[in-house]
Amino acid sequence: EDEIIYIFGGMQGRKLNDLWCFNLNSKTDNPKWTKLNIKEDDSPIPRYGHSMVYYDNHLYIFGGCVKENYFRGREDSISVFDINYNNFSYPNCTNNKSVPWRRNHIAVGIGFTMLVHGGIDDYGGYLNDIWILDILKLKWMPLIYRAKFRLPSIAFHSSCLVIKSNAIVHHNQLNIYKIP
């Protein structure tokens, strides 16, 4: 809505956990990337190979390659950045099955959901599953699809959400569920 690009983490000689933004509507002649000032103890674990989606002035970060032998727990949750208040939170997601931690996967934000596909698990195995995070309920669900073929196990791929419509659709109105 504000035409701002956000980038979190990555790798530059070490794993990063900083958050940068670029305003496409900048009125200056020389627009620049701006590093957001976030308290170090408030920032998520440094990582790369993760994903991030936007919904309702929040950025939802999942997965990635983190420190080896790091205490499992905090990184298993979604990291949420509140754009209005410039801070992170780490809500617990409820789910009946544990979504496998992964890196080098894809994620797409579709309305109030985050769809995650593929990637590499903790043991180096390639994944072919699809998980959906209901952002409003903070609940993970596996996507059950009806197809006569099996999805390939894949990582290091990319995705793009394409909306076929003549009307402009507001992001919050998109939904992956069939609702009458």
PDB file of C-alpha atoms in Angstrom:
ATOM      1  CA  GLU A   1       0.000   0.000   0.000  1.00  0.00           C
ATOM      2  CA  ASP A   2       2.831   2.395   0.866  1.00  0.00           C
ATOM      3  CA  GLU A   3       5.031   0.988  -1.908  1.00  0.00           C
ATOM      4  CA  ILE A   4       7.870   0.069   0.423  1.00  0.00           C
ATOM      5  CA  ILE A   5      10.244  -2.836  -0.096  1.00  0.00           C
ATOM      6  CA  TYR A   6      11.499  -4.671   3.025  1.00  0.00           C
ATOM      7  CA  ILE A   7      14.500  -7.000   3.278  1.00  0.00           C
ATOM      8  CA  PHE A   8      15.414  -8.988   6.386  1.00  0.00           C
ATOM      9  CA  GLY A   9      18.579 -10.938   7.176  1.00  0.00           C
ATOM     10  CA  GLY A  10      20.726 -12.725   4.639  1.00  0.00           C
ATOM     11  CA  MET A  11      24.420 -13.466   4.430  1.00  0.00           C
ATOM     12  CA  GLN A  12      27.334 -11.044   4.166  1.00  0.00           C
ATOM     13  CA  GLY A  13      30.332 -12.880   5.572  1.00  0.00           C
ATOM     14  CA  ARG A  14      28.046 -13.867   8.459  1.00  0.00           C
ATOM     15  CA  LYS A  15      24.338 -14.450   8.989  1.00  0.00           C
ATOM     16  CA  LEU A  16      22.408 -11.188   9.378  1.00  0.00           C
ATOM     17  CA  ASN A  17      19.301 -10.172  11.311  1.00  0.00           C
ATOM     18  CA  ASP A  18      18.890  -6.566  10.262  1.00  0.00           C
ATOM     19  CA  LEU A  19      15.831  -5.093   8.545  1.00  0.00           C
ATOM     20  CA  TRP A  20      16.066  -2.610   5.679  1.00  0.00           C
ATOM     21  CA  CYS A  21      13.415  -0.693   3.744  1.00  0.00           C
ATOM     22  CA  PHE A  22      13.297   1.223   0.471  1.00  0.00           C
ATOM     23  CA  ASN A  23      10.470   3.704  -0.183  1.00  0.00           C
ATOM     24  CA  LEU A  24       9.470   3.683  -3.858  1.00  0.00           C
ATOM     25  CA  ASN A  25       7.559   6.958  -3.354  1.00  0.00           C
ATOM     26  CA  SER A  26      10.576   8.829  -2.018  1.00  0.00           C
ATOM     27  CA  LYS A  27      10.496  12.496  -2.994  1.00  0.00           C
ATOM     28  CA  THR A  28      14.290  12.823  -2.885  1.00  0.00           C
ATOM     29  CA  ASP A  29      16.467  12.796  -5.995  1.00  0.00           C
ATOM     30  CA  ASN A  30      18.597  10.028  -4.532  1.00  0.00           C
ATOM     31  CA  PRO A  31      16.390   7.486  -2.699  1.00  0.00           C
ATOM     32  CA  LYS A  32      18.326   5.072  -0.469  1.00  0.00           C
ATOM     33  CA  TRP A  33      17.907   1.899   1.507  1.00  0.00           C
ATOM     34  CA  THR A  34      17.290   2.695   5.181  1.00  0.00           C
ATOM     35  CA  LYS A  35      18.268   0.357   8.009  1.00  0.00           C
ATOM     36  CA  LEU A  36      15.538   0.252  10.642  1.00  0.00           C
ATOM     37  CA  ASN A  37      16.733   0.859  14.179  1.00  0.00           C
ATOM     38  CA  ILE A  38      15.744  -2.236  16.160  1.00  0.00           C
ATOM     39  CA  LYS A  39      17.096  -3.195  19.582  1.00  0.00           C
ATOM     40  CA  GLU A  40      19.546  -6.106  19.267  1.00  0.00           C
ATOM     41  CA  ASP A  41      17.782  -8.130  21.979  1.00  0.00           C
ATOM     42  CA  ASP A  42      14.460  -7.652  20.120  1.00  0.00           C
ATOM     43  CA  SER A  43      15.730  -8.917  16.749  1.00  0.00           C
ATOM     44  CA  PRO A  44      15.138 -12.456  15.458  1.00  0.00           C
ATOM     45  CA  ILE A  45      17.945 -14.985  15.190  1.00  0.00           C
ATOM     46  CA  PRO A  46      20.315 -14.140  12.289  1.00  0.00           C
ATOM     47  CA  ARG A  47      19.541 -16.250   9.232  1.00  0.00           C
ATOM     48  CA  TYR A  48      19.484 -16.669   5.473  1.00  0.00           C
ATOM     49  CA  GLY A  49      17.387 -18.878   3.204  1.00  0.00           C
ATOM     50  CA  HIS A  50      14.205 -17.827   5.039  1.00  0.00           C
ATOM     51  CA  SER A  51      10.965 -16.333   3.733  1.00  0.00           C
ATOM     52  CA  MET A  52       8.927 -13.252   4.599  1.00  0.00           C
ATOM     53  CA  VAL A  53       5.397 -12.146   3.694  1.00  0.00           C
ATOM     54  CA  TYR A  54       3.358  -9.024   4.421  1.00  0.00           C
ATOM     55  CA  TYR A  55      -0.118  -8.793   5.927  1.00  0.00           C
ATOM     56  CA  ASP A  56      -1.863  -5.860   7.622  1.00  0.00           C
ATOM     57  CA  ASN A  57       1.247  -3.770   8.426  1.00  0.00           C
ATOM     58  CA  HIS A  58       3.149  -6.802   9.714  1.00  0.00           C
ATOM     59  CA  LEU A  59       6.006  -8.839   8.232  1.00  0.00           C
ATOM     60  CA  TYR A  60       5.931 -12.597   8.934  1.00  0.00           C
ATOM     61  CA  ILE A  61       9.329 -14.349   8.808  1.00  0.00           C
ATOM     62  CA  PHE A  62       9.696 -18.134   8.733  1.00  0.00           C
ATOM     63  CA  GLY A  63      12.553 -20.617   8.487  1.00  0.00           C
ATOM     64  CA  GLY A  64      16.064 -20.148   7.252  1.00  0.00           C
ATOM     65  CA  CYS A  65      19.543 -21.324   8.071  1.00  0.00           C
ATOM     66  CA  VAL A  66      20.417 -20.330  11.645  1.00  0.00           C
ATOM     67  CA  LYS A  67      23.405 -21.011  13.925  1.00  0.00           C
ATOM     68  CA  GLU A  68      24.428 -24.629  14.210  1.00  0.00           C
ATOM     69  CA  ASN A  69      23.618 -26.249  17.571  1.00  0.00           C
ATOM     70  CA  TYR A  70      21.393 -23.320  18.510  1.00  0.00           C
ATOM     71  CA  PHE A  71      18.736 -24.060  21.119  1.00  0.00           C
ATOM     72  CA  ARG A  72      15.640 -25.093  19.158  1.00  0.00           C
ATOM     73  CA  GLY A  73      12.578 -23.120  20.212  1.00  0.00           C
ATOM     74  CA  ARG A  74      12.507 -19.455  19.369  1.00  0.00           C
ATOM     75  CA  GLU A  75      13.323 -20.054  15.709  1.00  0.00           C
ATOM     76  CA  ASP A  76      10.510 -22.612  15.410  1.00  0.00           C
ATOM     77  CA  SER A  77       8.005 -19.799  15.783  1.00  0.00           C
ATOM     78  CA  ILE A  78       7.073 -17.143  13.314  1.00  0.00           C
ATOM     79  CA  SER A  79       8.906 -13.873  13.823  1.00  0.00           C
ATOM     80  CA  VAL A  80       6.513 -10.948  13.335  1.00  0.00           C
ATOM     81  CA  PHE A  81       7.621  -7.379  12.717  1.00  0.00           C
ATOM     82  CA  ASP A  82       5.035  -4.683  13.463  1.00  0.00           C
ATOM     83  CA  ILE A  83       5.669  -1.876  10.974  1.00  0.00           C
ATOM     84  CA  ASN A  84       3.632   0.654  12.982  1.00  0.00           C
ATOM     85  CA  TYR A  85       5.492   0.087  16.265  1.00  0.00           C
ATOM     86  CA  ASN A  86       8.891  -0.883  14.808  1.00  0.00           C
ATOM     87  CA  ASN A  87       9.296  -4.024  16.940  1.00  0.00           C
ATOM     88  CA  PHE A  88       9.350  -7.823  16.720  1.00  0.00           C
ATOM     89  CA  SER A  89       7.178 -10.365  18.484  1.00  0.00           C
ATOM     90  CA  TYR A  90       7.365 -14.165  18.554  1.00  0.00           C
ATOM     91  CA  PRO A  91       3.867 -15.620  18.837  1.00  0.00           C
ATOM     92  CA  ASN A  92       3.368 -19.345  19.284  1.00  0.00           C
ATOM     93  CA  CYS A  93       1.606 -21.016  16.393  1.00  0.00           C
ATOM     94  CA  THR A  94      -0.898 -23.704  17.190  1.00  0.00           C
ATOM     95  CA  ASN A  95      -1.053 -26.745  14.964  1.00  0.00           C
ATOM     96  CA  ASN A  96      -1.870 -30.409  15.239  1.00  0.00           C
ATOM     97  CA  LYS A  97       1.293 -31.385  13.352  1.00  0.00           C
ATOM     98  CA  SER A  98       4.663 -29.774  13.630  1.00  0.00           C
ATOM     99  CA  VAL A  99       5.582 -27.958  10.435  1.00  0.00           C
ATOM    100  CA  PRO A 100       9.158 -28.982   9.617  1.00  0.00           C
ATOM    101  CA  TRP A 101      11.737 -26.210   9.995  1.00  0.00           C
ATOM    102  CA  ARG A 102      13.251 -25.471   6.602  1.00  0.00           C
ATOM    103  CA  ARG A 103      15.490 -23.240   4.563  1.00  0.00           C
ATOM    104  CA  ASN A 104      15.632 -22.288   0.876  1.00  0.00           C
ATOM    105  CA  HIS A 105      11.873 -22.748   0.467  1.00  0.00           C
ATOM    106  CA  ILE A 106       9.305 -20.400  -1.037  1.00  0.00           C
ATOM    107  CA  ALA A 107       6.477 -18.524   0.644  1.00  0.00           C
ATOM    108  CA  VAL A 108       3.664 -16.451  -0.785  1.00  0.00           C
ATOM    109  CA  GLY A 109       1.295 -14.214   1.149  1.00  0.00           C
ATOM    110  CA  ILE A 110      -2.269 -14.706  -0.046  1.00  0.00           C
ATOM    111  CA  GLY A 111      -4.659 -12.565   1.962  1.00  0.00           C
ATOM    112  CA  PHE A 112      -4.423 -13.643   5.602  1.00  0.00           C
ATOM    113  CA  THR A 113      -2.448 -16.792   4.771  1.00  0.00           C
ATOM    114  CA  MET A 114       1.182 -17.655   4.203  1.00  0.00           C
ATOM    115  CA  LEU A 115       1.713 -20.583   1.847  1.00  0.00           C
ATOM    116  CA  VAL A 116       5.085 -22.369   2.238  1.00  0.00           C
ATOM    117  CA  HIS A 117       6.424 -24.980  -0.202  1.00  0.00           C
ATOM    118  CA  GLY A 118       9.506 -27.187  -0.364  1.00  0.00           C
ATOM    119  CA  GLY A 119      12.932 -26.346   0.939  1.00  0.00           C
ATOM    120  CA  ILE A 120      15.596 -28.277   2.805  1.00  0.00           C
ATOM    121  CA  ASP A 121      15.066 -29.746   6.280  1.00  0.00           C
ATOM    122  CA  ASP A 122      17.544 -29.941   9.199  1.00  0.00           C
ATOM    123  CA  TYR A 123      19.053 -33.157   7.804  1.00  0.00           C
ATOM    124  CA  GLY A 124      19.699 -31.888   4.266  1.00  0.00           C
ATOM    125  CA  GLY A 125      16.645 -33.610   2.802  1.00  0.00           C
ATOM    126  CA  TYR A 126      14.632 -31.861   0.111  1.00  0.00           C
ATOM    127  CA  LEU A 127      10.940 -31.334   0.917  1.00  0.00           C
ATOM    128  CA  ASN A 128       7.852 -31.420  -1.310  1.00  0.00           C
ATOM    129  CA  ASP A 129       5.167 -30.515   1.214  1.00  0.00           C
ATOM    130  CA  ILE A 130       2.962 -27.436   1.276  1.00  0.00           C
ATOM    131  CA  TRP A 131       1.947 -25.770   4.530  1.00  0.00           C
ATOM    132  CA  ILE A 132      -0.445 -22.906   5.127  1.00  0.00           C
ATOM    133  CA  LEU A 133      -0.219 -20.519   8.050  1.00  0.00           C
ATOM    134  CA  ASP A 134      -3.526 -18.867   8.913  1.00  0.00           C
ATOM    135  CA  ILE A 135      -2.129 -15.545  10.113  1.00  0.00           C
ATOM    136  CA  LEU A 136      -5.323 -14.556  11.944  1.00  0.00           C
ATOM    137  CA  LYS A 137      -5.420 -17.779  14.000  1.00  0.00           C
ATOM    138  CA  LEU A 138      -1.647 -18.394  13.952  1.00  0.00           C
ATOM    139  CA  LYS A 139      -2.328 -21.974  12.987  1.00  0.00           C
ATOM    140  CA  TRP A 140      -0.338 -24.156  10.584  1.00  0.00           C
ATOM    141  CA  MET A 141      -2.183 -26.609   8.353  1.00  0.00           C
ATOM    142  CA  PRO A 142      -0.820 -28.964   5.700  1.00  0.00           C
ATOM    143  CA  LEU A 143      -2.275 -28.306   2.251  1.00  0.00           C
ATOM    144  CA  ILE A 144      -4.152 -31.340   1.034  1.00  0.00           C
ATOM    145  CA  TYR A 145      -4.395 -31.311  -2.733  1.00  0.00           C
ATOM    146  CA  ARG A 146      -6.103 -33.624  -5.170  1.00  0.00           C
ATOM    147  CA  ALA A 147      -3.767 -34.566  -7.932  1.00  0.00           C
ATOM    148  CA  LYS A 148      -2.691 -37.746  -9.675  1.00  0.00           C
ATOM    149  CA  PHE A 149       0.950 -36.733  -9.443  1.00  0.00           C
ATOM    150  CA  ARG A 150       3.315 -36.106  -6.566  1.00  0.00           C
ATOM    151  CA  LEU A 151       4.936 -32.710  -6.214  1.00  0.00           C
ATOM    152  CA  PRO A 152       8.714 -32.808  -6.676  1.00  0.00           C
ATOM    153  CA  SER A 153      11.018 -32.336  -3.713  1.00  0.00           C
ATOM    154  CA  ILE A 154      12.576 -28.978  -4.439  1.00  0.00           C
ATOM    155  CA  ALA A 155      14.562 -26.099  -2.964  1.00  0.00           C
ATOM    156  CA  PHE A 156      16.208 -22.887  -4.177  1.00  0.00           C
ATOM    157  CA  HIS A 157      13.149 -22.160  -6.315  1.00  0.00           C
ATOM    158  CA  SER A 158      11.089 -18.966  -6.569  1.00  0.00           C
ATOM    159  CA  SER A 159       7.454 -17.984  -6.689  1.00  0.00           C
ATOM    160  CA  CYS A 160       5.248 -15.176  -7.860  1.00  0.00           C
ATOM    161  CA  LEU A 161       1.619 -14.480  -7.035  1.00  0.00           C
ATOM    162  CA  VAL A 162      -0.369 -13.668 -10.176  1.00  0.00           C
ATOM    163  CA  ILE A 163      -3.932 -12.386  -9.956  1.00  0.00           C
ATOM    164  CA  LYS A 164      -6.009 -12.734 -13.091  1.00  0.00           C
ATOM    165  CA  SER A 165      -8.559  -9.994 -12.764  1.00  0.00           C
ATOM    166  CA  ASN A 166      -9.612  -6.810 -14.492  1.00  0.00           C
ATOM    167  CA  ALA A 167     -10.335  -5.184 -11.141  1.00  0.00           C
ATOM    168  CA  ILE A 168      -7.713  -4.107  -8.645  1.00  0.00           C
ATOM    169  CA  VAL A 169      -7.915  -6.431  -5.657  1.00  0.00           C
ATOM    170  CA  HIS A 170      -6.882  -5.139  -2.242  1.00  0.00           C
ATOM    171  CA  HIS A 171      -4.380  -7.476  -0.554  1.00  0.00           C
ATOM    172  CA  ASN A 172      -6.615  -8.124   2.476  1.00  0.00           C
ATOM    173  CA  GLN A 173      -9.448  -9.345   0.217  1.00  0.00           C
ATOM    174  CA  LEU A 174      -7.420 -12.201  -1.276  1.00  0.00           C
ATOM    175  CA  ASN A 175      -8.105 -15.649   0.091  1.00  0.00           C
ATOM    176  CA  ILE A 176      -6.994 -19.173  -0.796  1.00  0.00           C
ATOM    177  CA  TYR A 177     -10.176 -20.732   0.560  1.00  0.00           C
ATOM    178  CA  LYS A 178     -13.316 -21.122  -1.533  1.00  0.00           C
ATOM    179  CA  ILE A 179     -15.854 -18.926   0.226  1.00  0.00           C
ATOM    180  CA  PRO A 180     -19.254 -18.321  -1.374  1.00  0.00           C
TER     181      PRO A 180
END
